[in-house]
Short mmCIF file of C-alpha atoms in Angstrom, two decimals:
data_model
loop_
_atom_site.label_atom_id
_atom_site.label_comp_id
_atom_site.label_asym_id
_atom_site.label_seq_id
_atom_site.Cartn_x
_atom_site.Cartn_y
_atom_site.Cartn_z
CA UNK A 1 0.00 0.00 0.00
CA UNK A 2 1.27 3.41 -0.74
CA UNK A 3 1.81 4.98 2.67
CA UNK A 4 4.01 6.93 1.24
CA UNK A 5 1.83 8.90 -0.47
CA UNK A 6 1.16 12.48 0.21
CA UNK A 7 -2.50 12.06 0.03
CA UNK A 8 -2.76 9.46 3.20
CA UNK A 9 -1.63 11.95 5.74
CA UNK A 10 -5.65 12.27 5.60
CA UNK A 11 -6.34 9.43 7.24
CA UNK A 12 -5.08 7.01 10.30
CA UNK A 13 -5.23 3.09 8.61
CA UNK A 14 -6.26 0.80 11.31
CA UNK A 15 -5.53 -2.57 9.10
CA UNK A 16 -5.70 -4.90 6.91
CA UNK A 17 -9.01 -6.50 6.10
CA UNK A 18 -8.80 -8.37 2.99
CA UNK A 19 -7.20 -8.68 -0.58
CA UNK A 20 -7.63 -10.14 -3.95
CA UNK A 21 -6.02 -10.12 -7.16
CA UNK A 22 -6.84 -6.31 -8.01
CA UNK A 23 -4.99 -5.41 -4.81
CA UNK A 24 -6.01 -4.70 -0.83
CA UNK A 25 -8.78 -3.03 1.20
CA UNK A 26 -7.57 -1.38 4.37
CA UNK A 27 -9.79 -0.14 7.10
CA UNK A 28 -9.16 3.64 7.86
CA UNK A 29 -10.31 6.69 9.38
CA UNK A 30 -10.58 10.16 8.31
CA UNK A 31 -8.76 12.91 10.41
CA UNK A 32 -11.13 15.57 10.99
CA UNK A 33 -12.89 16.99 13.86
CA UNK A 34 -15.69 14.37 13.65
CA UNK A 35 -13.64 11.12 12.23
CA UNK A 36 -15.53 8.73 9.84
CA UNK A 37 -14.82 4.85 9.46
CA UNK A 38 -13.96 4.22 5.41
CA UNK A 39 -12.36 1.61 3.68
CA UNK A 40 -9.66 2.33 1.12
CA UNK A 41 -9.16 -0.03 -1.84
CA UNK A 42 -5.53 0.04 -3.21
CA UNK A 43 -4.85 -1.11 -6.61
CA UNK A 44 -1.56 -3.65 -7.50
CA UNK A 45 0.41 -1.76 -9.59
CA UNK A 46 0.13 -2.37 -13.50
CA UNK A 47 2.59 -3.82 -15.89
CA UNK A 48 5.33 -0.95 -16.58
CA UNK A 49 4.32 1.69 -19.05
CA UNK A 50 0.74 0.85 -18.78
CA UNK A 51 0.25 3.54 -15.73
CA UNK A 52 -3.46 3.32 -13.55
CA UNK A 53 -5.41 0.71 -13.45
CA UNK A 54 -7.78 0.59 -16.35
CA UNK A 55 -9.80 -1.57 -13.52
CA UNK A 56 -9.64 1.68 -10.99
CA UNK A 57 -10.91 4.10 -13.57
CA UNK A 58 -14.00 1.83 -14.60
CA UNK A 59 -14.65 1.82 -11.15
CA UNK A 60 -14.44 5.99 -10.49
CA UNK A 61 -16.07 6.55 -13.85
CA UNK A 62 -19.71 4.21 -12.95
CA UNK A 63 -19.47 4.82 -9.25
CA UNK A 64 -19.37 8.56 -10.41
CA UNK A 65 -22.78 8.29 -12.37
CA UNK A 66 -24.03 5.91 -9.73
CA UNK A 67 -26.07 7.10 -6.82
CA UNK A 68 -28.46 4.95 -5.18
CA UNK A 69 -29.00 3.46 -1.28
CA UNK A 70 -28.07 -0.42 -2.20
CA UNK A 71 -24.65 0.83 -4.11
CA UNK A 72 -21.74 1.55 -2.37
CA UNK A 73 -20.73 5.19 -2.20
CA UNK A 74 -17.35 6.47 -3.49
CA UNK A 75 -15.89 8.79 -0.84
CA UNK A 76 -12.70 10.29 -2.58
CA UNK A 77 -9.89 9.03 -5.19
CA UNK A 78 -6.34 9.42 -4.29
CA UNK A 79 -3.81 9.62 -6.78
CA UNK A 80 -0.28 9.05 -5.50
CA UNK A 81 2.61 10.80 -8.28
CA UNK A 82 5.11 8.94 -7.48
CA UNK A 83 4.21 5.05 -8.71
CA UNK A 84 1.74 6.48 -10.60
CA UNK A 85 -0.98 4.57 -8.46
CA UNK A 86 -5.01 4.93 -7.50
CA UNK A 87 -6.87 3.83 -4.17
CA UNK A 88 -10.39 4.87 -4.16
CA UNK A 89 -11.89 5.75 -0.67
CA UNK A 90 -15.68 3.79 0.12
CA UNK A 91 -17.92 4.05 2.59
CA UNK A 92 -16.97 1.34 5.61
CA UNK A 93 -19.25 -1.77 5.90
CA UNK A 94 -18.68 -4.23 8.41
CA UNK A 95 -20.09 -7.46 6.71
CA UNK A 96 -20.55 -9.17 3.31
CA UNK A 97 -23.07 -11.47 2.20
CA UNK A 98 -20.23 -14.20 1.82
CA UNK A 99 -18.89 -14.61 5.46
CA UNK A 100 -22.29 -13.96 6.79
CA UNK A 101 -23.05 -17.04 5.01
CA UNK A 102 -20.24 -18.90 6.15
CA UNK A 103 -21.23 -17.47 9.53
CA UNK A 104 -24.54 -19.63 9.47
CA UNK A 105 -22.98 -22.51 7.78
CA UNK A 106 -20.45 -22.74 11.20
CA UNK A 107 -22.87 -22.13 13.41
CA UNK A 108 -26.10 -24.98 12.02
CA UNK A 109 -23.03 -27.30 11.78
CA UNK A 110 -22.63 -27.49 15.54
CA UNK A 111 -25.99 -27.85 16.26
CA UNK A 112 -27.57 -31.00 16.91
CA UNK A 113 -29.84 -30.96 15.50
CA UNK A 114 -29.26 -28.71 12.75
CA UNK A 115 -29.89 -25.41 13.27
CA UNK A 116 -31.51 -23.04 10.81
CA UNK A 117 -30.27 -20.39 8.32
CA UNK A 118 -31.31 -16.94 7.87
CA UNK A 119 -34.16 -15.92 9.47
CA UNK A 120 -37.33 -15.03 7.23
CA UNK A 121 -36.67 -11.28 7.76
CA UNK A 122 -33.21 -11.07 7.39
CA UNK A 123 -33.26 -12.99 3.88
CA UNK A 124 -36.32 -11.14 2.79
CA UNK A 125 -34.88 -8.42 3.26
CA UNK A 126 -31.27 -8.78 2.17
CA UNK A 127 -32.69 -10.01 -0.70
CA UNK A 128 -35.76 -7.00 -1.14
CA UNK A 129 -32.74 -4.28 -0.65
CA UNK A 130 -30.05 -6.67 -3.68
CA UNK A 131 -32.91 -6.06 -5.83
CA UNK A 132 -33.41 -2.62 -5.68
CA UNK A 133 -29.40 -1.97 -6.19
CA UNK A 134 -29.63 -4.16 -9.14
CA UNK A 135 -32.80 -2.43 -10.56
CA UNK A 136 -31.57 0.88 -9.95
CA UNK A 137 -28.06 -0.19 -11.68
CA UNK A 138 -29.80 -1.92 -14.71
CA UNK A 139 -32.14 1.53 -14.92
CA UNK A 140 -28.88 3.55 -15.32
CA UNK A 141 -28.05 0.78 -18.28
CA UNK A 142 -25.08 -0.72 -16.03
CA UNK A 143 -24.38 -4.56 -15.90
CA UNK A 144 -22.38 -5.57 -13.17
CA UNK A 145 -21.52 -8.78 -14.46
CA UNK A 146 -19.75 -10.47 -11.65
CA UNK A 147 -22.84 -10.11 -8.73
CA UNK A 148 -21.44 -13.09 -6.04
CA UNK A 149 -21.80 -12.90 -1.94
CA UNK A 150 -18.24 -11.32 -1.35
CA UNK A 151 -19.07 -8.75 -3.37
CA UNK A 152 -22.61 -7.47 -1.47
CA UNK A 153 -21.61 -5.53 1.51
CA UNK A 154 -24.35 -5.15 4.41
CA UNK A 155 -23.74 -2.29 6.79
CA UNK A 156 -22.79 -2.28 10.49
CA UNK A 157 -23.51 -0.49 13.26
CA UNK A 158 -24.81 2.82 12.73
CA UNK A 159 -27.33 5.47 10.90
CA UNK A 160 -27.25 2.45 7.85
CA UNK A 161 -26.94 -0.64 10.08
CA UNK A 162 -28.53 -3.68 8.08
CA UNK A 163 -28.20 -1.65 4.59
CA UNK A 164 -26.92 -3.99 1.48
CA UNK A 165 -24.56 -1.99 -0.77
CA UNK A 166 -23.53 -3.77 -3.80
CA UNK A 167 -19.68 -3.05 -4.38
CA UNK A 168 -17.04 -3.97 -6.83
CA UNK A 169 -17.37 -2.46 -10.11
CA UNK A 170 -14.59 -3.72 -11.83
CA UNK A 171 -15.77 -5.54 -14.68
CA UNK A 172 -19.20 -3.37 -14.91
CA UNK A 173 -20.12 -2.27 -18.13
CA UNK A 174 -22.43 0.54 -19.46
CA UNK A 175 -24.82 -1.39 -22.20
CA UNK A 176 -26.30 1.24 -24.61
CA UNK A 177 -24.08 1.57 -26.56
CA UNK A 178 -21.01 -0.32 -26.91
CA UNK A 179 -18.03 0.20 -28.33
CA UNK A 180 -17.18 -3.25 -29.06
CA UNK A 181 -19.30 -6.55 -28.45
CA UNK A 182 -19.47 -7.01 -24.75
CA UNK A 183 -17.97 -11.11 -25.64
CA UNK A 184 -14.57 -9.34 -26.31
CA UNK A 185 -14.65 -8.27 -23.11
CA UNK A 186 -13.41 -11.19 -22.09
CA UNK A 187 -14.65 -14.35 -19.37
CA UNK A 188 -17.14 -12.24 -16.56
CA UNK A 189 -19.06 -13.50 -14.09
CA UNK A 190 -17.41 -15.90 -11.15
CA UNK A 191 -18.09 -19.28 -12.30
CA UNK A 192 -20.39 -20.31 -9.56
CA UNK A 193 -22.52 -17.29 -10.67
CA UNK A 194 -21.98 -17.72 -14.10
CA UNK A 195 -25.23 -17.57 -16.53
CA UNK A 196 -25.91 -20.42 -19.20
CA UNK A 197 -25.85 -18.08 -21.89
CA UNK A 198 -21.74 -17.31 -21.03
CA UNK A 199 -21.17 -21.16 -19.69
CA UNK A 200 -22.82 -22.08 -23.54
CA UNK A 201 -20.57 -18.77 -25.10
CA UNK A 202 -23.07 -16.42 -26.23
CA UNK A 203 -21.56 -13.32 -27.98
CA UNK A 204 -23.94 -11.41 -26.95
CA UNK A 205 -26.21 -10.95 -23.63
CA UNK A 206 -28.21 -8.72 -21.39
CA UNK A 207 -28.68 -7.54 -17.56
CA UNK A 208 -30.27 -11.04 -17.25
CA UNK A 209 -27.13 -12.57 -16.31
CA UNK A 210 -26.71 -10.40 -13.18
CA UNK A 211 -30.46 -11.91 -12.61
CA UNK A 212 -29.04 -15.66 -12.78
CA UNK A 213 -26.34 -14.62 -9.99
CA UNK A 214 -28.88 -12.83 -7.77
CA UNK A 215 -30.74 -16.34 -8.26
CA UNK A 216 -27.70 -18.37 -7.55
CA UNK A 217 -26.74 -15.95 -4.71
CA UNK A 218 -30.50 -16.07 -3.22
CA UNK A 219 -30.38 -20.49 -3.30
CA UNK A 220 -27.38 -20.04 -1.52
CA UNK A 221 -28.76 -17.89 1.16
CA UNK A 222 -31.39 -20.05 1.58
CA UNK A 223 -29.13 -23.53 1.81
CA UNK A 224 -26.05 -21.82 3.00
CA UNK A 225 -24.21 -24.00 0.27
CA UNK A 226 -23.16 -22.21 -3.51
CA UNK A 227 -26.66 -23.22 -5.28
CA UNK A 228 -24.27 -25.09 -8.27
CA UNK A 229 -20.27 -25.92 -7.24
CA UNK A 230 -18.38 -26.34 -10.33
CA UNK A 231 -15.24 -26.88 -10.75
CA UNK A 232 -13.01 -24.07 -13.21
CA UNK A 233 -10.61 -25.02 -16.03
CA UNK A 234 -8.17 -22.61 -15.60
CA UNK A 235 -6.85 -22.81 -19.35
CA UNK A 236 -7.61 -21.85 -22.19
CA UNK A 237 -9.81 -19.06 -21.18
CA UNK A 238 -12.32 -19.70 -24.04
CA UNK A 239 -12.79 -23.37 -22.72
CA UNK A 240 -16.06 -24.53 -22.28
CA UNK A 241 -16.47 -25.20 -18.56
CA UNK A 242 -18.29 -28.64 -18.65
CA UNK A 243 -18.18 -29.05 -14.93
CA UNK A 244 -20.35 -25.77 -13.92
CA UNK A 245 -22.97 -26.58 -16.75
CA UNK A 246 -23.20 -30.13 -15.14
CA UNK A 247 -23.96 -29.10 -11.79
CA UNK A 248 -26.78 -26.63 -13.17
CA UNK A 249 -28.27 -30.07 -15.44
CA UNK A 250 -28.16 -32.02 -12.46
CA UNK A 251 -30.60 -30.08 -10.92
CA UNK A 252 -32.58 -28.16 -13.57
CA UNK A 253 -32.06 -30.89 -16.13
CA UNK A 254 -30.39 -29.97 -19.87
CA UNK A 255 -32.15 -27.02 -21.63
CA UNK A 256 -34.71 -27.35 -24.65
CA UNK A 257 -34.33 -25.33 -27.96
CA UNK A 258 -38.62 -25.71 -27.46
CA UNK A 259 -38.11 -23.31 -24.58
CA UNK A 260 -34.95 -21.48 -25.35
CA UNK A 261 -35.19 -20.86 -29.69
CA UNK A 262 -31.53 -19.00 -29.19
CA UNK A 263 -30.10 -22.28 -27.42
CA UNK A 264 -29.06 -23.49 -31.18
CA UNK A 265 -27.26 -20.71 -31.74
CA UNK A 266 -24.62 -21.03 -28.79
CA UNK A 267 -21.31 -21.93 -30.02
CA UNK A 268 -20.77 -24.48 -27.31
CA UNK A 269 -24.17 -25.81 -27.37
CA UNK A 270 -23.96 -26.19 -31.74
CA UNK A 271 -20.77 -27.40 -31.76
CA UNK A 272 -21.95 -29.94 -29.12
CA UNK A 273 -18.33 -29.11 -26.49
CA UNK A 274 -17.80 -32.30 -24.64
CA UNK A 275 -20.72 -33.78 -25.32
CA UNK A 276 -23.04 -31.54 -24.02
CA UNK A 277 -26.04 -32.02 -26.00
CA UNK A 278 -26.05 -35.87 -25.45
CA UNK A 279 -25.33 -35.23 -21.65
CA UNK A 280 -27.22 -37.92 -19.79
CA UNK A 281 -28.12 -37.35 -15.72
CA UNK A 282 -27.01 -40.14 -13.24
CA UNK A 283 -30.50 -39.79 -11.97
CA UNK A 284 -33.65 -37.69 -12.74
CA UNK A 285 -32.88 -34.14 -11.90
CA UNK A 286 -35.13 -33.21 -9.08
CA UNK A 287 -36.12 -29.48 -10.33
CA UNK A 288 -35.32 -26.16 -8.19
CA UNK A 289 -38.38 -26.54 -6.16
CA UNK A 290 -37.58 -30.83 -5.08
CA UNK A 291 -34.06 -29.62 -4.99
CA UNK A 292 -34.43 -26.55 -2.06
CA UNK A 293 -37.10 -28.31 -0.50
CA UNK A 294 -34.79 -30.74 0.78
CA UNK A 295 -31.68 -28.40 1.57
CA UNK A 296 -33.34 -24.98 2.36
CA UNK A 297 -31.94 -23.59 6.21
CA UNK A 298 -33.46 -20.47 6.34
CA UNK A 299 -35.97 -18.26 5.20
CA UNK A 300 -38.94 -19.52 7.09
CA UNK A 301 -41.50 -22.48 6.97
CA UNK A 302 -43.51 -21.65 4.15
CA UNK A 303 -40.99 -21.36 1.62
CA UNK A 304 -43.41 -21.41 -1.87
CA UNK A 305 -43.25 -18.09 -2.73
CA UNK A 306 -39.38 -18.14 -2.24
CA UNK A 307 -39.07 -21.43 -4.45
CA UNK A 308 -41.20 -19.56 -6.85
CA UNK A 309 -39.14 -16.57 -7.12
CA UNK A 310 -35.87 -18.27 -7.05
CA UNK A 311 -37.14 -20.35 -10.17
CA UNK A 312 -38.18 -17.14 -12.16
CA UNK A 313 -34.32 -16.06 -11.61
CA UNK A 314 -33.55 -19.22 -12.64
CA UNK A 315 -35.04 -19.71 -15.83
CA UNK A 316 -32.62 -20.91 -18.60
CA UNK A 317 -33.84 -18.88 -21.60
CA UNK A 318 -32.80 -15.55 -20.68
CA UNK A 319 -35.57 -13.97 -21.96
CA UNK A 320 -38.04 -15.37 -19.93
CA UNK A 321 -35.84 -14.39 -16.54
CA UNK A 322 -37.55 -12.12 -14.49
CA UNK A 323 -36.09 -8.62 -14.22
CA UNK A 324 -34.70 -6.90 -10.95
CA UNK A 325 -37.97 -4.38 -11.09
CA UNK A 326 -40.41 -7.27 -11.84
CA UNK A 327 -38.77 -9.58 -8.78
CA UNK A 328 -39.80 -6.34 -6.48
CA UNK A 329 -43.07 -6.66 -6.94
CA UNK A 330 -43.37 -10.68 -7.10
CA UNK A 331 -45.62 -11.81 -3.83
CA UNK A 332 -42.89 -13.12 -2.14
CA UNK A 333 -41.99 -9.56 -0.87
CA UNK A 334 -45.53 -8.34 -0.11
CA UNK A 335 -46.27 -11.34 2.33
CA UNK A 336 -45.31 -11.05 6.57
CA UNK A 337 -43.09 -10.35 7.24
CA UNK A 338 -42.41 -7.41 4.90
CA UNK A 339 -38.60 -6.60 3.77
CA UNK A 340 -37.18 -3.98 5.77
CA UNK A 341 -34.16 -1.15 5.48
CA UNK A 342 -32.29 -2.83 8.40
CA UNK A 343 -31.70 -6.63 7.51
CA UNK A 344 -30.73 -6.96 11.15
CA UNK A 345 -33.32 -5.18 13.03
CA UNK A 346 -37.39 -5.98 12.93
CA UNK A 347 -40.20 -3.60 14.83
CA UNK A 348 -37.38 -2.31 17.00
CA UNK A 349 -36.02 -5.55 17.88
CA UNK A 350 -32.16 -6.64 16.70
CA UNK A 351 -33.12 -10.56 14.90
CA UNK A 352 -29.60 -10.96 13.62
CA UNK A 353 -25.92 -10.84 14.46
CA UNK A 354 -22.71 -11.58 12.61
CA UNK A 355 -19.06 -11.17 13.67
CA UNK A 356 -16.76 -7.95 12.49
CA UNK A 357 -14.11 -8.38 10.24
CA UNK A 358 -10.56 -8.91 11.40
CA UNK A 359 -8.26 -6.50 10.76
CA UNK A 360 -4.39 -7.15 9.87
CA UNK A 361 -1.99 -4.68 11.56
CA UNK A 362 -0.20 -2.82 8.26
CA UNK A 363 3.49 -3.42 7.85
CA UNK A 364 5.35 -0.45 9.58
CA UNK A 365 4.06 2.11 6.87
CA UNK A 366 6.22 5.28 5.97
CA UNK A 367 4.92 8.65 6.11
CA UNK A 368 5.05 11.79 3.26
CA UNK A 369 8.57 11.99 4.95
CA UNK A 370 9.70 8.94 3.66
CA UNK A 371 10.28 8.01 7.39
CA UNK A 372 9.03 4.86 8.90
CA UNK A 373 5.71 5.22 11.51
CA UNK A 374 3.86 2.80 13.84
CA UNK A 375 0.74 1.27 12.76
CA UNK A 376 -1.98 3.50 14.09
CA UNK A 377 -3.92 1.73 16.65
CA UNK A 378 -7.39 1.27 16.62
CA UNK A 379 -9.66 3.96 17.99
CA UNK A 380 -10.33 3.13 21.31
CA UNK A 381 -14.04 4.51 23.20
CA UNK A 382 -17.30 3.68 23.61
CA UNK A 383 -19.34 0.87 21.09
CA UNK A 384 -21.01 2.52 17.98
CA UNK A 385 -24.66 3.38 18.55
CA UNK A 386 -27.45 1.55 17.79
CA UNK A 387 -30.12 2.48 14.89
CA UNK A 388 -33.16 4.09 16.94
CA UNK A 389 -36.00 1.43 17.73
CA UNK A 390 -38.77 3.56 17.59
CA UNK A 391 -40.22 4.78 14.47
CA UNK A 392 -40.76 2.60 10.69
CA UNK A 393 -38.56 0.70 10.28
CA UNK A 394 -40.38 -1.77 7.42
CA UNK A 395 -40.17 -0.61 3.39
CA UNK A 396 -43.32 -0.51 1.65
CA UNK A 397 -42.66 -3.10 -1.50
CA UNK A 398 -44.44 -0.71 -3.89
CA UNK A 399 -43.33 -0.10 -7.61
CA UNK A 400 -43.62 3.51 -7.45
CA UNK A 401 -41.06 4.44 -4.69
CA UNK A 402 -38.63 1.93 -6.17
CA UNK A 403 -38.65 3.74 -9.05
CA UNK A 404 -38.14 6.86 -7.62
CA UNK A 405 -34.84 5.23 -5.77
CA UNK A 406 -34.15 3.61 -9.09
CA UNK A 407 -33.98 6.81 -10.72
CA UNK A 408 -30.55 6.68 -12.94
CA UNK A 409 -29.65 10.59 -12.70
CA UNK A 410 -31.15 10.79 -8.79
CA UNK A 411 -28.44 11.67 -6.23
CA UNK A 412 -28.59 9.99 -2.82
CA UNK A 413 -26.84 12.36 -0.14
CA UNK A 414 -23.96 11.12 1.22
CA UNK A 415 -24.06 8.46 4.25
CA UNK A 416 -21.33 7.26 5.43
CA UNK A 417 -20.17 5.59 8.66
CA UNK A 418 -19.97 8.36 10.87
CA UNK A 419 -18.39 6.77 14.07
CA UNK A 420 -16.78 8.52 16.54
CA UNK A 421 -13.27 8.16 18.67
CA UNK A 422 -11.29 10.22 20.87
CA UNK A 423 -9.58 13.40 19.68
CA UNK A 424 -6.19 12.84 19.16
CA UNK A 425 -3.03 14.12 20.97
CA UNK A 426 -1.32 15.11 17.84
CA UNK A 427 -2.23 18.65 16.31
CA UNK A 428 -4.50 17.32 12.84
CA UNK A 429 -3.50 18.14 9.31
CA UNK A 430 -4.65 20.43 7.14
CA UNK A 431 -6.60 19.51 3.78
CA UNK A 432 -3.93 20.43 1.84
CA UNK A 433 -0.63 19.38 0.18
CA UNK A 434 2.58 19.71 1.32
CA UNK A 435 4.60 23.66 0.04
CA UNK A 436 5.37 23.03 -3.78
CA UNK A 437 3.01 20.47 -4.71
CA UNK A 438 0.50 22.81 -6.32
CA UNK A 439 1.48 21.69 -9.88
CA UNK A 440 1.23 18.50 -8.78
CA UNK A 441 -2.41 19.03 -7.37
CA UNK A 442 -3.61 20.79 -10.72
CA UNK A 443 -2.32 17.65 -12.38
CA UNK A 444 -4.20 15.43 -10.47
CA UNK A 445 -7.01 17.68 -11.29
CA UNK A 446 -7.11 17.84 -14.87
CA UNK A 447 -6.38 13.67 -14.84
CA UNK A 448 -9.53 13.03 -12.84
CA UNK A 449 -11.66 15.24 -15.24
CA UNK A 450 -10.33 13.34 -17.97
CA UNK A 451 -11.75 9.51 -16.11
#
């Protein structure tokens, strides 16, 4: 991470709390009167000669444009000279859908017997609130195209405790008008989450493969098990990946050209890649609805409307799929109990917990200096507050206000973690650079008008 950097004497980094291939995400907080809790995202530096990551600035430019309750906000950019490198500055969420699954899983696995899952709140609304971030997104004519649990954050403590905010924009794509077909874009979508329409290599496809991962994302939040487990060929990247379409057939059974005309058309599917149009089940595929009847944890005891939904994600032909603003007004949502803005919380009551994230200590960072600082510790003072329990705290699953959130150009205000910690004994920075870097500054300037 660049510590070095003249634009982190902003903020105190408490640690470490997780990576991936684009780079790190470090927990931090602002210095200023009133500190906030954010999470900056650092970026692995590219290849020489190929400066910022193209990654970073698909991020800045949709998160930009991209203003809605259920996506997460972009706080700053920082722009460090010297490597040239980008971190980009987010609001701070505590969980993810991924290890609050994993959560569960742990916990019903020492119970004897079995415990349960999610409770029918919590999913419904976890689910009500992923719905509204993907219509909004699809509204604004943005795919996300890789939608999987790590990747939907749900708030902690605070003024947005319970909130989902869908994050990662990295291989999002703007679908009016392309420059290019969106297949040379590349493999998208994690394989798990991975539509039928890429799996078969379509060269062409719509928002309805972010529906397939919200439906493989909801089965898994009701079985706390990845709805289809496949198993990736790593090489060549064009390969058909045999395995993932297998797992889908065993359950759903092989798709029909009588249901899905385009199904012909598929390159893998024509050319008949390893077989696949002769594939022949073990067994009789037991359908969605045999198949979550018998591994569902969560979501409550009447679990039709659920099955039903889940099934119109689901649905191979995507044409037929359901649409993020048609799934918020499918019955599931308007039966008890109702979704609400606080996943955790229900009529004043907290339903749910999940542990915080652990946080790795950063290596002995340097300052603008170039000399070498302690870690800052982690704030120490009282626990965050609580959201109020008085007052609504249930959404009304009505079209009309969704698609007032949903509006593409409509700017949410800004809500960030607010959290508070002692003042510090050191005297706090100014907002400003250090003597001689205005140049530098107006550079920055006229590169971040250009993203």
């Amino acid at each position: 991470m660049p510590f070095n950097c003249s634009r982190f004497v902003l903020y105190d980094v408490v640690g470490k709390i997780g990576e991936g291939t684009y780079g790190e995400v470090y927990q931090a907080y602002t210095r200023e009167a009133t500190p906030r809790l954010l999470a900056i995202k650092t970026f692995k530096p590219g290849k020489e000669g190929e400066g910022v990551s193209p990654t970073a600035i698909r991020e800045i430019m949709l998160l930009r444009e991209m203003h809605h309750p259920n996506v997460v906000h972009l706080d700053a950019t920082l722009i460090c000279r010297q490597d040239p490198s980008l971190s980009l500055v987010f609001e701070y969420a505590e969980h993810d859908l991924y290890e609050m699954v994993r959560s569960h899983r742990e916990r019903t696995a020492k119970s004897v017997p079995p415990g349960q899952g999610f409770g029918a709140y919590t999913l419904k609304s976890l689910m009500w609130q992923l719905l509204a971030g993907t219509a909004a997104m699809h509204a604004a004519h943005l795919m996300h195209r890789d939608l999987k649990p790590s990747n939907v954050l749900v708030m902690g403590e605070g003024s947005q405790q319970g909130q989902v905010k869908i994050a990662d924009f990295g291989l999002a794509r703007i679908f009016t008008s392309p420059l290019r077909p969106l297949s040379d874009n590349g493999v998208v979508v994690t394989i798990w989450y991975r539509a039928p329409e890429l799996l078969l290599g379509a060269k062409h496809y719509t928002t309805a493969v972010d529906m397939w991962a919200l439906g493989c994302i909801f089965g898994e939040l009701l079985t706390l098990r990845p709805l289809f487990h496949g198993e990736e060929r790593k090489t060549p990247a064009t390969a058909f990946q045999i395995d993932q379409m297998d797992k889908i057939m065993r359950v759903m059974g092989a798709p029909s050209a009588r249901t899905w005309p385009e199904l012909e058309a598929l390159p893998h599917w024509s050319n008949n890649a390893d077989g696949v149009r002769s594939w022949q089940p073990h067994s009789k595929p037991p359908g969605l609805h045999q198949h979550l009847s018998n591994t569902a944890r969560g979501g409550g005891t009447d679990k039709t409307a659920a099955l039903d939904l889940l099934t119109a994600l689901l649905e191979y032909n995507p044409r037929n799929r359901i649409t993020a603003a048609q799934a918020l007004n499918h019955p599931y949502f308007k039966q008890e109990p109702l979704p609400g803005n606080n996943a955790f919380v229900q009529n004043g009551q907290q339903v749910a917990w999940f542990p915080v994230r652990q946080k790795v200590p950063p290596k002995a960072p340097m300052d603008p200096q170039g000399t070498v600082t302690q870690p800052p510790r982690a704030p120490q003072g009282p626990p965050l507050p609580s959201v109020p329990t008085t007052g609504p705290n249930r959404l009304t699953p009505t079209v009309s206000q969704q698609q007032l959130d949903a509006a593409p150009n409509r700017r949410q205000p800004s809500s960030t973690v607010g959290t508070k910690r002692p003042a510090s004994s050191q005297p706090q920075p100014q907002r400003r650079l250090p003597d001689g870097d205005d140049k530098g500054l107006l550079q920055e300037q006229i590169l971040l008008a250009q993203l």
